[in-house]
Amino acid sequence: MSRRSWIDPAFEGKDDEAWGDLTAEPRGVDYTEVDVAGMPGMWVTPKGAAADRVLLCIHGGGFLSGSLYTHRKLLGHLAKRAGVRGLLFEYRLAPVATHPAQLDDVTAAYRWLLDRGIEPGHIAVVGDSAGGGACITVQLRARELGLPLPGAALLLSPWVAMETSGDSYRTNGELDPFFQRDAVATIASAFLGETGDPRDPMANPLYAELTGLAPTYIQVGGDETLLDDARRLADRARRAGVEVQLEVFPGMLHTFQMAAGRAPEADDALDRLAAWVRPILHAER
């Protein structure tokens, strides 16, 4: 089901968010719709999960697409492995809403969790692609507002370089079937709007001061054109004193973890994410 289907259940046209079908249905996970700071949201609750530990999921889709339903199963697989709850929400999308609308919404969702008594150290932000970049910028905004930062950040193929400057666009250009430089530049332009700056630190954290951010684990495919986004972000974070683990998966493409439950490479990646974040959230089983 796509976001269009959420708004208009009677709609029978083409579903442009069917990429959620890549993910197999996890067993033993319940889904409950919830209002998150005025946005459609969903609790993703594995059987026996710790109620006071949360993965706050910022879905990918270039800030142009994505929904509860493209990512609920992926979050279900990860939350089940980590033994915690997950929370999904639907931020405003470009081109109707441009930066910083998405960051405002992500920050509101993070504050919503804090206001409900979830300790910041018991929250891990997790996001893929555009959502991966937002896992960093929401911390920058939280720091700016004087809010406590989350305990950890899990980034899957993060997209951060809005000016599409990574050399991997060239070196992996023949390996990546979709994320060519021109396509990504078009998406960035829609997100930033007519007056947006691709070097705005709140949109592109490669230009931000990253000191003090949460421990961060980054996964990226070795064959994707956004490989250098992950490498450059990890390097800048390390130089700022952030605890960073970067893992490159040879032969994998952008957000390959979406094949959870169908591909052993995706399942292995999620196992590693969960093993890393459990002790940080004190969610050891």
CSV table of C-alpha atoms in Angstrom, one decimal, residues 20-185:
chain,number,residue,atom,x,y,z
A,20,GLY,CA,8.0,-2.1,0.0
A,21,ASP,CA,7.1,-5.5,-1.6
A,22,LEU,CA,10.8,-6.3,-1.8
A,23,THR,CA,10.7,-7.0,2.0
A,24,ALA,CA,9.2,-10.3,3.3
A,25,GLU,CA,6.6,-10.1,6.0
A,26,PRO,CA,8.3,-10.6,9.4
A,27,ARG,CA,6.5,-13.0,11.8
A,28,GLY,CA,5.6,-12.1,15.4
A,29,VAL,CA,5.3,-8.3,14.8
A,30,ASP,CA,2.2,-6.2,15.5
A,31,TYR,CA,1.4,-2.9,13.8
A,32,THR,CA,-0.7,-0.2,15.4
A,33,GLU,CA,-1.6,3.1,13.8
A,34,VAL,CA,-0.9,6.2,15.9
A,35,ASP,CA,-0.9,10.0,15.5
A,36,VAL,CA,2.7,11.3,15.8
A,37,ALA,CA,2.7,15.0,16.3
A,38,GLY,CA,-0.1,15.4,13.8
A,39,MET,CA,1.4,13.0,11.3
A,40,PRO,CA,0.2,9.5,10.3
A,41,GLY,CA,2.4,7.0,12.4
A,42,MET,CA,2.7,3.4,13.2
A,43,TRP,CA,4.1,1.5,16.2
A,44,VAL,CA,6.0,-1.6,15.1
A,45,THR,CA,6.0,-4.0,18.0
A,46,PRO,CA,7.7,-7.4,18.0
A,47,LYS,CA,6.5,-10.0,20.5
A,48,GLY,CA,8.3,-9.5,23.8
A,49,ALA,CA,9.9,-6.2,22.7
A,50,ALA,CA,11.1,-3.8,25.4
A,51,ALA,CA,8.5,-1.0,25.4
A,52,ASP,CA,10.8,1.7,26.6
A,53,ARG,CA,13.5,1.2,23.9
A,54,VAL,CA,12.6,2.6,20.4
A,55,LEU,CA,14.0,2.6,16.9
A,56,LEU,CA,12.7,5.9,15.4
A,57,CYS,CA,12.6,5.2,11.6
A,58,ILE,CA,13.0,8.0,9.1
A,59,HIS,CA,12.0,6.4,5.8
A,60,GLY,CA,13.9,6.9,2.6
A,61,GLY,CA,12.5,7.9,-0.8
A,62,GLY,CA,14.5,11.0,-1.7
A,63,PHE,CA,12.1,13.1,0.4
A,64,LEU,CA,9.7,12.6,-2.6
A,65,SER,CA,8.1,9.2,-1.7
A,66,GLY,CA,7.9,6.5,0.9
A,67,SER,CA,5.3,5.8,3.6
A,68,LEU,CA,4.4,3.6,6.6
A,69,TYR,CA,3.8,0.8,4.2
A,70,THR,CA,7.0,0.9,2.2
A,71,HIS,CA,9.1,0.5,5.4
A,72,ARG,CA,7.0,-1.1,8.1
A,73,LYS,CA,8.3,-4.6,7.2
A,74,LEU,CA,11.9,-3.5,7.1
A,75,LEU,CA,11.5,-1.9,10.5
A,76,GLY,CA,9.7,-5.0,11.8
A,77,HIS,CA,12.7,-7.2,10.9
A,78,LEU,CA,15.2,-4.8,12.5
A,79,ALA,CA,13.1,-4.2,15.6
A,80,LYS,CA,12.5,-7.9,16.1
A,81,ARG,CA,16.2,-8.6,16.0
A,82,ALA,CA,17.0,-5.7,18.4
A,83,GLY,CA,14.2,-6.7,20.8
A,84,VAL,CA,12.7,-3.2,20.9
A,85,ARG,CA,9.8,-1.3,19.5
A,86,GLY,CA,9.9,0.7,16.2
A,87,LEU,CA,8.1,3.9,15.3
A,88,LEU,CA,7.4,5.0,11.8
A,89,PHE,CA,5.8,8.3,10.7
A,90,GLU,CA,5.0,10.1,7.5
A,91,TYR,CA,6.7,13.5,7.0
A,92,ARG,CA,5.7,16.0,4.4
A,93,LEU,CA,7.0,15.3,0.9
A,94,ALA,CA,8.6,17.3,-1.9
A,95,PRO,CA,7.9,19.0,-4.2
A,96,VAL,CA,4.8,20.2,-2.4
A,97,ALA,CA,6.8,20.7,0.8
A,98,THR,CA,10.5,21.6,0.5
A,99,HIS,CA,13.4,21.8,2.9
A,100,PRO,CA,13.3,22.4,5.9
A,101,ALA,CA,9.7,21.0,6.1
A,102,GLN,CA,10.9,17.4,6.3
A,103,LEU,CA,13.5,18.3,9.0
A,104,ASP,CA,10.8,20.1,11.0
A,105,ASP,CA,8.6,17.0,10.9
A,106,VAL,CA,11.4,14.6,11.8
A,107,THR,CA,12.3,16.8,14.8
A,108,ALA,CA,8.6,16.9,15.8
A,109,ALA,CA,8.5,13.1,15.8
A,110,TYR,CA,11.7,12.9,17.9
A,111,ARG,CA,10.3,15.4,20.4
A,112,TRP,CA,7.0,13.5,20.5
A,113,LEU,CA,8.9,10.4,21.7
A,114,LEU,CA,10.7,12.5,24.4
A,115,ASP,CA,7.5,14.0,25.5
A,116,ARG,CA,6.1,10.5,26.2
A,117,GLY,CA,8.9,9.7,28.6
A,118,ILE,CA,11.2,7.7,26.4
A,119,GLU,CA,14.8,8.4,27.6
A,120,PRO,CA,16.9,9.8,24.8
A,121,GLY,CA,19.6,7.2,25.4
A,122,HIS,CA,16.9,4.6,24.8
A,123,ILE,CA,16.2,5.9,21.3
A,124,ALA,CA,18.1,5.0,18.1
A,125,VAL,CA,17.3,6.9,14.9
A,126,VAL,CA,17.4,4.7,11.9
A,127,GLY,CA,17.0,5.7,8.3
A,128,ASP,CA,17.8,4.7,4.7
A,129,SER,CA,18.9,6.9,1.9
A,130,ALA,CA,17.4,10.4,2.5
A,131,GLY,CA,16.3,9.1,5.9
A,132,GLY,CA,19.9,8.2,6.6
A,133,GLY,CA,20.9,11.8,6.1
A,134,ALA,CA,18.0,13.0,8.2
A,135,CYS,CA,19.3,10.8,11.1
A,136,ILE,CA,22.2,13.3,11.2
A,137,THR,CA,20.4,16.5,10.6
A,138,VAL,CA,17.7,15.8,13.2
A,139,GLN,CA,20.5,15.6,15.7
A,140,LEU,CA,21.9,18.9,14.5
A,141,ARG,CA,18.4,20.5,14.9
A,142,ALA,CA,17.9,18.8,18.3
A,143,ARG,CA,21.2,20.2,19.5
A,144,GLU,CA,20.3,23.7,18.2
A,145,LEU,CA,17.0,23.5,20.2
A,146,GLY,CA,18.7,22.3,23.3
A,147,LEU,CA,17.1,18.8,23.2
A,148,PRO,CA,19.0,15.8,24.4
A,149,LEU,CA,20.4,13.6,21.6
A,150,PRO,CA,19.5,10.0,20.9
A,151,GLY,CA,21.6,7.1,22.0
A,152,ALA,CA,22.6,5.9,18.5
A,153,ALA,CA,22.1,6.4,14.8
A,154,LEU,CA,21.8,3.6,12.2
A,155,LEU,CA,22.3,4.8,8.6
A,156,LEU,CA,21.6,2.6,5.6
A,157,SER,CA,23.1,4.0,2.3
A,158,PRO,CA,22.8,7.6,3.5
A,159,TRP,CA,22.3,10.3,1.0
A,160,VAL,CA,23.9,13.6,2.2
A,161,ALA,CA,25.8,15.2,-0.7
A,162,MET,CA,23.1,17.4,-2.3
A,163,GLU,CA,25.6,18.8,-4.8
A,164,THR,CA,26.2,15.2,-6.1
A,165,SER,CA,29.9,15.6,-5.7
A,166,GLY,CA,31.1,12.0,-4.8
A,167,ASP,CA,33.5,10.3,-7.2
A,168,SER,CA,31.6,7.1,-6.8
A,169,TYR,CA,29.1,8.5,-9.3
A,170,ARG,CA,31.8,8.0,-11.8
A,171,THR,CA,33.5,4.8,-10.5
A,172,ASN,CA,30.2,3.0,-9.9
A,173,GLY,CA,28.2,4.6,-12.6
A,174,GLU,CA,28.0,1.4,-14.7
A,175,LEU,CA,27.1,-0.7,-11.7
A,176,ASP,CA,24.2,1.3,-10.2
A,177,PRO,CA,21.0,1.0,-12.4
A,178,PHE,CA,19.2,4.0,-11.1
A,179,PHE,CA,21.1,6.6,-9.0
A,180,GLN,CA,23.0,8.4,-11.7
A,181,ARG,CA,24.3,11.9,-11.0
A,182,ASP,CA,21.6,13.6,-13.1
A,183,ALA,CA,18.7,11.7,-11.5
A,184,VAL,CA,20.0,12.4,-8.0
A,185,ALA,CA,20.5,16.1,-8.8
